[in-house]
Short mmCIF file of C-alpha atoms and ligand atoms in Angstrom, two decimals:
data_model
loop_
_atom_site.label_atom_id
_atom_site.label_comp_id
_atom_site.label_asym_id
_atom_site.label_seq_id
_atom_site.Cartn_x
_atom_site.Cartn_y
_atom_site.Cartn_z
CA MET A 1 112.34 68.08 76.88
CA ARG A 2 112.43 71.31 77.89
CA ASP A 3 115.41 72.40 75.65
CA LEU A 4 112.54 72.47 72.82
CA PHE A 5 110.25 74.43 74.45
CA GLU A 6 111.53 77.89 72.59
CA ALA A 7 111.31 75.84 69.54
CA GLU A 8 108.32 74.16 69.81
CA GLN A 9 106.20 76.66 71.40
CA GLY A 10 108.01 80.26 70.59
CA LEU A 11 107.07 81.25 74.50
CA ALA A 12 110.40 81.89 75.35
CA LEU A 13 109.47 86.16 75.62
CA PRO A 14 112.09 88.69 76.36
CA ILE A 15 111.04 91.55 78.57
CA VAL A 16 114.42 93.42 79.18
CA PRO A 17 117.96 92.31 78.37
CA GLY A 18 118.36 89.66 81.08
CA ALA A 19 114.25 88.97 81.37
CA VAL A 20 112.75 86.09 80.11
CA LEU A 21 109.14 85.08 80.33
CA LEU A 22 108.96 81.51 79.57
CA ARG A 23 104.75 81.57 79.23
CA GLY A 24 103.07 78.10 80.60
CA PHE A 25 106.25 76.46 81.35
CA ALA A 26 105.60 75.04 84.87
CA GLY A 27 101.76 74.43 83.32
CA ASP A 28 101.80 70.61 83.31
CA GLN A 29 104.11 70.59 86.80
CA ALA A 30 101.17 72.58 88.51
CA PRO A 31 99.52 69.02 90.14
CA ARG A 32 103.46 67.71 91.27
CA LEU A 33 104.12 71.40 92.12
CA ARG A 34 101.03 71.44 94.85
CA ALA A 35 101.45 67.78 96.10
CA ALA A 36 104.99 68.78 97.21
CA LEU A 37 103.69 72.39 98.36
CA ASP A 38 101.73 70.25 101.15
CA GLY A 39 104.65 68.61 102.41
CA VAL A 40 106.60 71.82 103.09
CA LEU A 41 103.72 73.90 104.86
CA ALA A 42 103.05 70.58 107.09
CA ALA A 43 106.19 71.46 108.50
CA SER A 44 106.56 75.61 107.82
CA PRO A 45 103.13 76.48 107.57
CA TRP A 46 102.13 80.09 106.09
CA ARG A 47 102.98 83.59 108.49
CA HIS A 48 102.09 86.95 107.96
CA MET A 49 105.86 88.66 108.48
CA ILE A 50 106.42 91.93 109.85
CA THR A 51 108.67 94.19 107.91
CA PRO A 52 110.91 96.01 110.07
CA GLY A 53 108.95 99.41 109.56
CA GLY A 54 105.82 97.50 111.88
CA PHE A 55 103.46 96.65 109.39
CA ARG A 56 102.25 93.33 108.61
CA MET A 57 102.66 92.05 105.59
CA SER A 58 99.82 91.32 103.53
CA VAL A 59 101.55 88.12 102.08
CA ALA A 60 101.59 85.05 103.24
CA MET A 61 105.02 83.62 103.47
CA THR A 62 107.08 80.43 103.83
CA ASN A 63 110.34 79.33 102.67
CA CYS A 64 111.84 75.62 101.46
CA GLY A 65 116.00 74.93 101.22
CA PRO A 66 119.14 75.57 103.69
CA LEU A 67 118.16 79.16 103.30
CA GLY A 68 114.99 80.81 104.14
CA TRP A 69 113.90 84.55 103.22
CA VAL A 70 112.65 85.94 106.52
CA SER A 71 111.70 89.75 108.03
CA ASP A 72 110.99 91.24 111.48
CA ARG A 73 112.00 94.10 113.22
CA THR A 74 115.00 93.53 112.91
CA GLY A 75 115.53 93.90 109.20
CA TYR A 76 115.42 91.47 106.09
CA ARG A 77 117.35 88.52 105.79
CA TYR A 78 118.39 84.69 104.66
CA ASP A 79 118.39 82.17 107.50
CA ALA A 80 118.63 78.52 107.87
CA ILE A 81 116.05 78.95 111.27
CA ASP A 82 112.27 78.74 110.20
CA PRO A 83 111.83 81.46 113.94
CA VAL A 84 108.02 79.46 113.62
CA ALA A 85 109.01 75.93 113.59
CA GLY A 86 112.30 76.35 115.56
CA LYS A 87 114.09 74.60 113.17
CA SER A 88 114.91 74.25 109.91
CA TRP A 89 113.62 74.66 106.88
CA PRO A 90 111.78 71.79 104.66
CA ALA A 91 114.03 70.10 102.44
CA MET A 92 113.66 71.56 99.19
CA PRO A 93 111.19 69.03 96.96
CA GLN A 94 112.94 67.53 94.46
CA ALA A 95 110.17 68.69 91.80
CA PHE A 96 110.88 72.61 93.08
CA ARG A 97 115.06 72.33 91.80
CA GLU A 98 114.59 70.48 88.82
CA LEU A 99 111.84 72.97 87.65
CA ALA A 100 113.82 75.94 88.66
CA SER A 101 117.30 74.05 86.72
CA GLU A 102 115.16 73.66 84.05
CA ALA A 103 114.07 77.07 83.62
CA ALA A 104 117.01 78.99 84.43
CA ASN A 105 118.41 76.78 81.67
CA ALA A 106 115.89 77.45 78.77
CA ALA A 107 116.57 80.87 79.78
CA GLY A 108 120.32 80.85 79.15
CA PHE A 109 121.40 79.91 82.42
CA ALA A 110 122.72 77.13 82.67
CA GLY A 111 124.32 75.59 85.87
CA PHE A 112 121.54 77.32 88.76
CA GLU A 113 121.51 75.40 91.81
CA PRO A 114 118.55 77.37 94.36
CA ASP A 115 119.56 77.31 98.61
CA ALA A 116 116.52 79.07 98.65
CA CYS A 117 112.76 79.14 97.86
CA LEU A 118 110.73 81.77 99.18
CA VAL A 119 106.65 80.92 98.77
CA ASN A 120 104.44 83.60 98.37
CA ARG A 121 100.51 83.82 98.79
CA TYR A 122 98.37 86.40 97.99
CA GLU A 123 94.74 86.21 98.66
CA PRO A 124 92.36 88.79 96.92
CA GLY A 125 93.71 92.47 97.70
CA ALA A 126 97.33 91.00 99.03
CA ARG A 127 100.02 93.44 97.34
CA LEU A 128 104.23 93.49 97.13
CA SER A 129 105.07 97.21 97.38
CA LEU A 130 107.96 97.94 94.92
CA HIS A 131 111.70 96.88 96.10
CA GLN A 132 114.62 95.49 94.98
CA ASP A 133 115.48 91.93 95.85
CA ARG A 134 119.12 93.01 97.34
CA ASP A 135 119.59 90.29 100.33
CA GLU A 136 121.09 87.88 98.14
CA ARG A 137 125.51 87.67 98.47
CA ASP A 138 126.37 87.47 94.92
CA TYR A 139 123.93 89.40 92.53
CA GLY A 140 126.11 87.01 89.72
CA HIS A 141 123.03 84.28 89.85
CA PRO A 142 119.64 84.62 88.03
CA ILE A 143 116.38 84.34 90.40
CA VAL A 144 113.21 82.17 88.46
CA SER A 145 109.57 83.07 89.97
CA VAL A 146 106.87 80.68 89.12
CA SER A 147 103.15 81.48 89.19
CA LEU A 148 100.53 79.22 89.99
CA GLY A 149 96.57 80.11 90.49
CA LEU A 150 95.21 83.82 90.08
CA PRO A 151 96.25 85.95 87.31
CA ALA A 152 98.42 88.61 88.90
CA VAL A 153 99.92 92.06 87.23
CA LEU A 154 103.61 92.25 87.95
CA LEU A 155 105.54 95.55 88.21
CA PHE A 156 108.67 95.95 86.90
CA GLY A 157 111.04 99.19 86.47
CA GLY A 158 115.06 100.15 86.26
CA LEU A 159 117.35 100.51 88.61
CA GLN A 160 116.36 103.69 89.97
CA ARG A 161 112.73 103.77 92.02
CA LYS A 162 111.73 106.79 90.06
CA ASP A 163 112.43 104.64 87.25
CA LYS A 164 109.36 104.50 84.78
CA SER A 165 107.38 100.91 85.64
CA MET A 166 105.42 98.68 82.97
CA ARG A 167 102.71 96.14 83.80
CA LEU A 168 103.27 92.96 82.45
CA PRO A 169 100.46 89.71 83.24
CA LEU A 170 101.44 86.70 84.84
CA VAL A 171 98.63 83.33 84.91
CA HIS A 172 99.25 80.30 85.76
CA GLY A 173 102.31 78.63 84.85
CA ASP A 174 104.60 81.52 83.56
CA VAL A 175 108.03 81.13 85.38
CA VAL A 176 109.64 84.60 84.66
CA VAL A 177 113.96 84.30 84.79
CA TRP A 178 116.03 87.91 86.21
CA GLY A 179 119.79 87.79 85.29
CA GLY A 180 122.52 89.43 84.00
CA PRO A 181 121.41 93.34 83.82
CA ALA A 182 117.75 92.83 85.27
CA ARG A 183 118.82 91.32 88.35
CA LEU A 184 118.49 94.41 90.25
CA ASN A 185 115.25 96.20 88.49
CA HIS A 186 112.27 97.55 91.27
CA HIS A 187 109.57 95.20 90.67
CA GLY A 188 106.15 94.79 93.30
CA ILE A 189 102.75 92.83 92.83
CA LEU A 190 99.78 94.91 92.14
CA PRO A 191 96.56 94.00 94.47
CA LEU A 192 94.89 90.65 93.36
CA LYS A 193 91.53 90.81 92.15
CA ASP A 194 89.35 88.39 93.50
CA GLY A 195 88.76 84.85 91.51
CA GLU A 196 88.59 81.62 92.06
CA HIS A 197 91.68 79.00 90.13
CA PRO A 198 91.45 75.13 90.26
CA SER A 199 95.17 74.67 90.81
CA THR A 200 95.50 76.62 94.19
CA GLY A 201 91.63 77.89 95.02
CA ARG A 202 90.85 81.65 95.66
CA CYS A 203 94.33 82.38 95.50
CA ARG A 204 97.66 82.99 93.88
CA ILE A 205 101.09 81.28 95.07
CA ASN A 206 104.13 82.21 93.80
CA LEU A 207 107.80 79.89 94.06
CA THR A 208 110.78 82.47 93.46
CA PHE A 209 113.97 80.93 93.40
CA ARG A 210 117.82 82.10 94.70
CA LYS A 211 121.08 81.20 95.06
CA ALA A 212 120.69 83.25 98.22
CA GLY A 213 124.19 82.29 100.40
C1 MD3 B 1 112.17 91.24 88.91
N1 MD3 B 1 108.15 88.15 94.69
O1 MD3 B 1 109.61 87.57 96.48
S1 MD3 B 1 108.88 87.31 91.53
C2 MD3 B 1 109.70 88.72 95.60
O2 MD3 B 1 105.47 87.19 92.54
C3 MD3 B 1 108.72 89.19 94.66
O3 MD3 B 1 105.72 87.36 94.26
C4 MD3 B 1 106.90 88.37 93.70
O4 MD3 B 1 109.52 89.93 94.15
C5 MD3 B 1 105.99 87.48 93.57
O5 MD3 B 1 111.17 89.64 96.10
C6 MD3 B 1 107.62 88.66 92.41
C7 MD3 B 1 108.66 88.06 90.12
C8 MD3 B 1 110.37 88.66 90.23
C9 MD3 B 1 111.34 88.08 90.69
C10 MD3 B 1 112.37 88.45 91.17
C11 MD3 B 1 112.83 89.88 90.23
C12 MD3 B 1 110.50 90.00 89.55
C13 MD3 B 1 112.20 90.09 89.44
C14 MD3 B 1 114.23 90.46 90.36
C15 MD3 B 1 114.54 91.65 89.45
C16 MD3 B 1 113.56 92.33 88.73
FE1 FE B 2 111.16 90.93 94.71
#
């Protein structure tokens, strides 16, 4: 089914070597993903983490799967325990795992089995400043990112922070797979513009799948 994606719709767009945008790939799965997310949130609710520098992140986050990304005054890390709930993160819903592996496969990364799903919620004005994803053990695995709800602008640059960055609008249902030479590119999200979306209401939700451990 999904292997026909590119042939049928021609919407697998190369961004830079190693990065592929699957425009609308998750669109038909959105209601299922949204429902599964409610189960995750019942166990591990949204929270605004604190950066090592002491700032409260404008993006609200939670996680599911064996490992979750956490930030506090001591640093960034992956942890098996949700510090808010005081227990393991909720299991990764089957709908999440299947979508992540199908998207990776469609982008040329067969056999992707994520052990961490970071869920980011952007309300109007929330942003994520330019950074690299470097907290994972092995950069050989791709990262799969799923956008739901309000549109956002992804800023992505190169391996050096000073490298020129490009802007890529991401809309509901878009999936981006980052691997190979793009895996350590700098990236960020510009402040979210206000709006209302039938799937999420007044926010954007991003699911980021990783093999972290
Ligand atoms: C480019 N999240 O959680 S996903 C993050 O939309 C994060 O919530 C953003 O960056 C979000 O760390 C962006 C797009 C993305 C993810 C991983 C990348 C872009 C990437 C890794 C390398 C290069
Ligand atoms: Fe990132």
